[in-house]
Amino acid sequence: MTATGRQPQQGTSATPEWTRRPASLAAAVTAELVQRIVRRSYPTGMTLPPEPVLCETFSVSRTVIREAVKVLQEKGLVTVRQGSGTTVNPPVQWNMLDELVLVATIAEDESLAVLDDLVVTRRLLESDMAQVAARTAGRDTVERLRALVDRMDELVDDVAAYEEHDRIFHDAIMLASGNRIARGVVRSLQSQAINTAGYRGESGRELCEASNAGHRRVCERIAAQDAAGAADAMFTHITDAWLVRRGEAGDPGRLKR
């Protein structure tokens, strides 16, 4: 039943009444529609229900629905054509750097293929940034990286603290590279995926110790101004760490060079 007491029309599903009315109804409706599109409740090529049906489904005004659909179009999820309605686009057209789209896609991806792609993207960018950092990093940066690696050795029994220092270590290298665009992409991807169960995977003392051995190799290559070695060490570290976290799901062959 919808909030008005009527049965939703075919092709729609009722949304529970808001426990607390959201501060931004358009944002709440947008988030729900993103999830429905990603879950294939509204599959590729389908025309979204007409405005009156969506208004009834979500108990909101036409203005709210129009605002939500406009945002969906900006995210690449739908195409709006006068006289033809609003059509769901294929995934290849979705903006995968958008937070709502990425998080919803990860949540629905049991094979971890999307996270594999995220890790491959991060690996390529961070390997290049490590290479540049090895050529440009000054003494202060090298000393900071060494201090972080030493500190992480002390934090292997405190996973949360270890992971925070892990992020700081990688960010220090990205900062040293001077590539603001690549750093921004990596930080954006990680901020959207870092708390998902699939991305976090397994953890514990033994895994932290193995991970920090990878950090130390990267640090040593940067300190030695070995650009190629730093890139290779970062590539190997990110690959190995993810293979451990991801376990046996999906096809790890996607991560090969």
PDB file of N, CA, C and O in Angstrom, residues 69 72 75 78 81 109 116-118 120 138-139 149 162 168 171 199 205 213 242 252:
ATOM      1  N   VAL A  69      14.559  13.294 -10.647  1.00  0.00           N
ATOM      2  CA  VAL A  69      14.837  12.764 -11.991  1.00  0.00           C
ATOM      3  C   VAL A  69      15.941  13.568 -12.658  1.00  0.00           C
ATOM      4  O   VAL A  69      16.797  13.015 -13.360  1.00  0.00           O
ATOM      5  N   LEU A  72      19.112  12.238 -11.338  1.00  0.00           N
ATOM      6  CA  LEU A  72      19.389  10.937 -11.947  1.00  0.00           C
ATOM      7  C   LEU A  72      19.992  11.105 -13.331  1.00  0.00           C
ATOM      8  O   LEU A  72      20.907  10.365 -13.729  1.00  0.00           O
ATOM      9  N   LYS A  75      23.580  12.030 -13.195  1.00  0.00           N
ATOM     10  CA  LYS A  75      24.416  10.891 -12.816  1.00  0.00           C
ATOM     11  C   LYS A  75      24.557   9.878 -13.955  1.00  0.00           C
ATOM     12  O   LYS A  75      25.257   8.879 -13.821  1.00  0.00           O
ATOM     13  N   VAL A  78      19.622   7.911 -16.247  1.00  0.00           N
ATOM     14  CA  VAL A  78      18.420   7.950 -17.077  1.00  0.00           C
ATOM     15  C   VAL A  78      18.588   8.984 -18.177  1.00  0.00           C
ATOM     16  O   VAL A  78      19.438   9.877 -18.105  1.00  0.00           O
ATOM     17  N   ARG A  81      13.324  12.238 -22.328  1.00  0.00           N
ATOM     18  CA  ARG A  81      12.936  12.710 -23.664  1.00  0.00           C
ATOM     19  C   ARG A  81      11.488  13.158 -23.626  1.00  0.00           C
ATOM     20  O   ARG A  81      10.625  12.417 -23.135  1.00  0.00           O
ATOM     21  N   ASP A 109      27.030  -6.096  -5.961  1.00  0.00           N
ATOM     22  CA  ASP A 109      28.000  -6.856  -6.750  1.00  0.00           C
ATOM     23  C   ASP A 109      28.615  -7.980  -5.923  1.00  0.00           C
ATOM     24  O   ASP A 109      29.636  -7.803  -5.270  1.00  0.00           O
ATOM     25  N   ASP A 116      37.144  -4.941  -7.757  1.00  0.00           N
ATOM     26  CA  ASP A 116      38.361  -5.274  -8.499  1.00  0.00           C
ATOM     27  C   ASP A 116      38.752  -4.107  -9.406  1.00  0.00           C
ATOM     28  O   ASP A 116      39.919  -3.712  -9.474  1.00  0.00           O
ATOM     29  N   ASP A 117      37.768  -3.558 -10.113  1.00  0.00           N
ATOM     30  CA  ASP A 117      38.044  -2.423 -10.998  1.00  0.00           C
ATOM     31  C   ASP A 117      38.526  -1.218 -10.202  1.00  0.00           C
ATOM     32  O   ASP A 117      39.428  -0.481 -10.633  1.00  0.00           O
ATOM     33  N   LEU A 118      37.928  -1.004  -9.038  1.00  0.00           N
ATOM     34  CA  LEU A 118      38.351   0.110  -8.188  1.00  0.00           C
ATOM     35  C   LEU A 118      39.805  -0.075  -7.768  1.00  0.00           C
ATOM     36  O   LEU A 118      40.608   0.864  -7.816  1.00  0.00           O
ATOM     37  N   VAL A 120      42.140  -1.896  -9.254  1.00  0.00           N
ATOM     38  CA  VAL A 120      43.014  -1.754 -10.421  1.00  0.00           C
ATOM     39  C   VAL A 120      43.262  -0.281 -10.721  1.00  0.00           C
ATOM     40  O   VAL A 120      44.391   0.137 -11.012  1.00  0.00           O
ATOM     41  N   GLY A 138      61.563  14.782  -0.659  1.00  0.00           N
ATOM     42  CA  GLY A 138      62.693  15.280   0.111  1.00  0.00           C
ATOM     43  C   GLY A 138      62.904  14.468   1.382  1.00  0.00           C
ATOM     44  O   GLY A 138      62.183  13.515   1.674  1.00  0.00           O
ATOM     45  N   ARG A 139      63.910  14.882   2.165  1.00  0.00           N
ATOM     46  CA  ARG A 139      64.258  14.152   3.378  1.00  0.00           C
ATOM     47  C   ARG A 139      63.094  14.111   4.369  1.00  0.00           C
ATOM     48  O   ARG A 139      62.855  13.091   5.009  1.00  0.00           O
ATOM     49  N   VAL A 149      55.761   3.839   8.967  1.00  0.00           N
ATOM     50  CA  VAL A 149      55.949   2.393   8.872  1.00  0.00           C
ATOM     51  C   VAL A 149      56.333   1.813  10.230  1.00  0.00           C
ATOM     52  O   VAL A 149      55.811   0.768  10.649  1.00  0.00           O
ATOM     53  N   TYR A 162      45.715   0.974  12.947  1.00  0.00           N
ATOM     54  CA  TYR A 162      46.610   0.585  11.858  1.00  0.00           C
ATOM     55  C   TYR A 162      46.067   1.086  10.517  1.00  0.00           C
ATOM     56  O   TYR A 162      46.810   1.668   9.715  1.00  0.00           O
ATOM     57  N   ILE A 168      47.122   7.295   5.945  1.00  0.00           N
ATOM     58  CA  ILE A 168      48.020   8.449   6.027  1.00  0.00           C
ATOM     59  C   ILE A 168      49.301   8.184   5.244  1.00  0.00           C
ATOM     60  O   ILE A 168      49.827   9.074   4.547  1.00  0.00           O
ATOM     61  N   ASP A 171      48.578   8.485   1.572  1.00  0.00           N
ATOM     62  CA  ASP A 171      48.311   9.878   1.218  1.00  0.00           C
ATOM     63  C   ASP A 171      49.593  10.699   1.203  1.00  0.00           C
ATOM     64  O   ASP A 171      49.740  11.608   0.376  1.00  0.00           O
ATOM     65  N   TYR A 199      34.937  -4.352   0.601  1.00  0.00           N
ATOM     66  CA  TYR A 199      36.238  -3.694   0.453  1.00  0.00           C
ATOM     67  C   TYR A 199      37.123  -3.926   1.668  1.00  0.00           C
ATOM     68  O   TYR A 199      38.330  -4.115   1.548  1.00  0.00           O
ATOM     69  N   ARG A 205      46.012  -9.261  13.052  1.00  0.00           N
ATOM     70  CA  ARG A 205      47.433  -9.004  13.271  1.00  0.00           C
ATOM     71  C   ARG A 205      48.302  -9.521  12.120  1.00  0.00           C
ATOM     72  O   ARG A 205      49.150  -8.793  11.582  1.00  0.00           O
ATOM     73  N   ALA A 213      54.805  -4.980   5.722  1.00  0.00           N
ATOM     74  CA  ALA A 213      56.027  -5.374   5.008  1.00  0.00           C
ATOM     75  C   ALA A 213      56.017  -4.760   3.612  1.00  0.00           C
ATOM     76  O   ALA A 213      57.054  -4.320   3.102  1.00  0.00           O
ATOM     77  N   TRP A 242      44.864  -6.593  -1.525  1.00  0.00           N
ATOM     78  CA  TRP A 242      43.475  -6.787  -1.953  1.00  0.00           C
ATOM     79  C   TRP A 242      43.152  -8.259  -2.143  1.00  0.00           C
ATOM     80  O   TRP A 242      42.067  -8.724  -1.772  1.00  0.00           O
ATOM     81  N   PRO A 252      39.821 -13.530  -9.387  1.00  0.00           N
ATOM     82  CA  PRO A 252      41.006 -12.715  -9.089  1.00  0.00           C
ATOM     83  C   PRO A 252      41.889 -12.511 -10.308  1.00  0.00           C
ATOM     84  O   PRO A 252      42.782 -11.664 -10.286  1.00  0.00           O
TER      85      PRO A 252
END
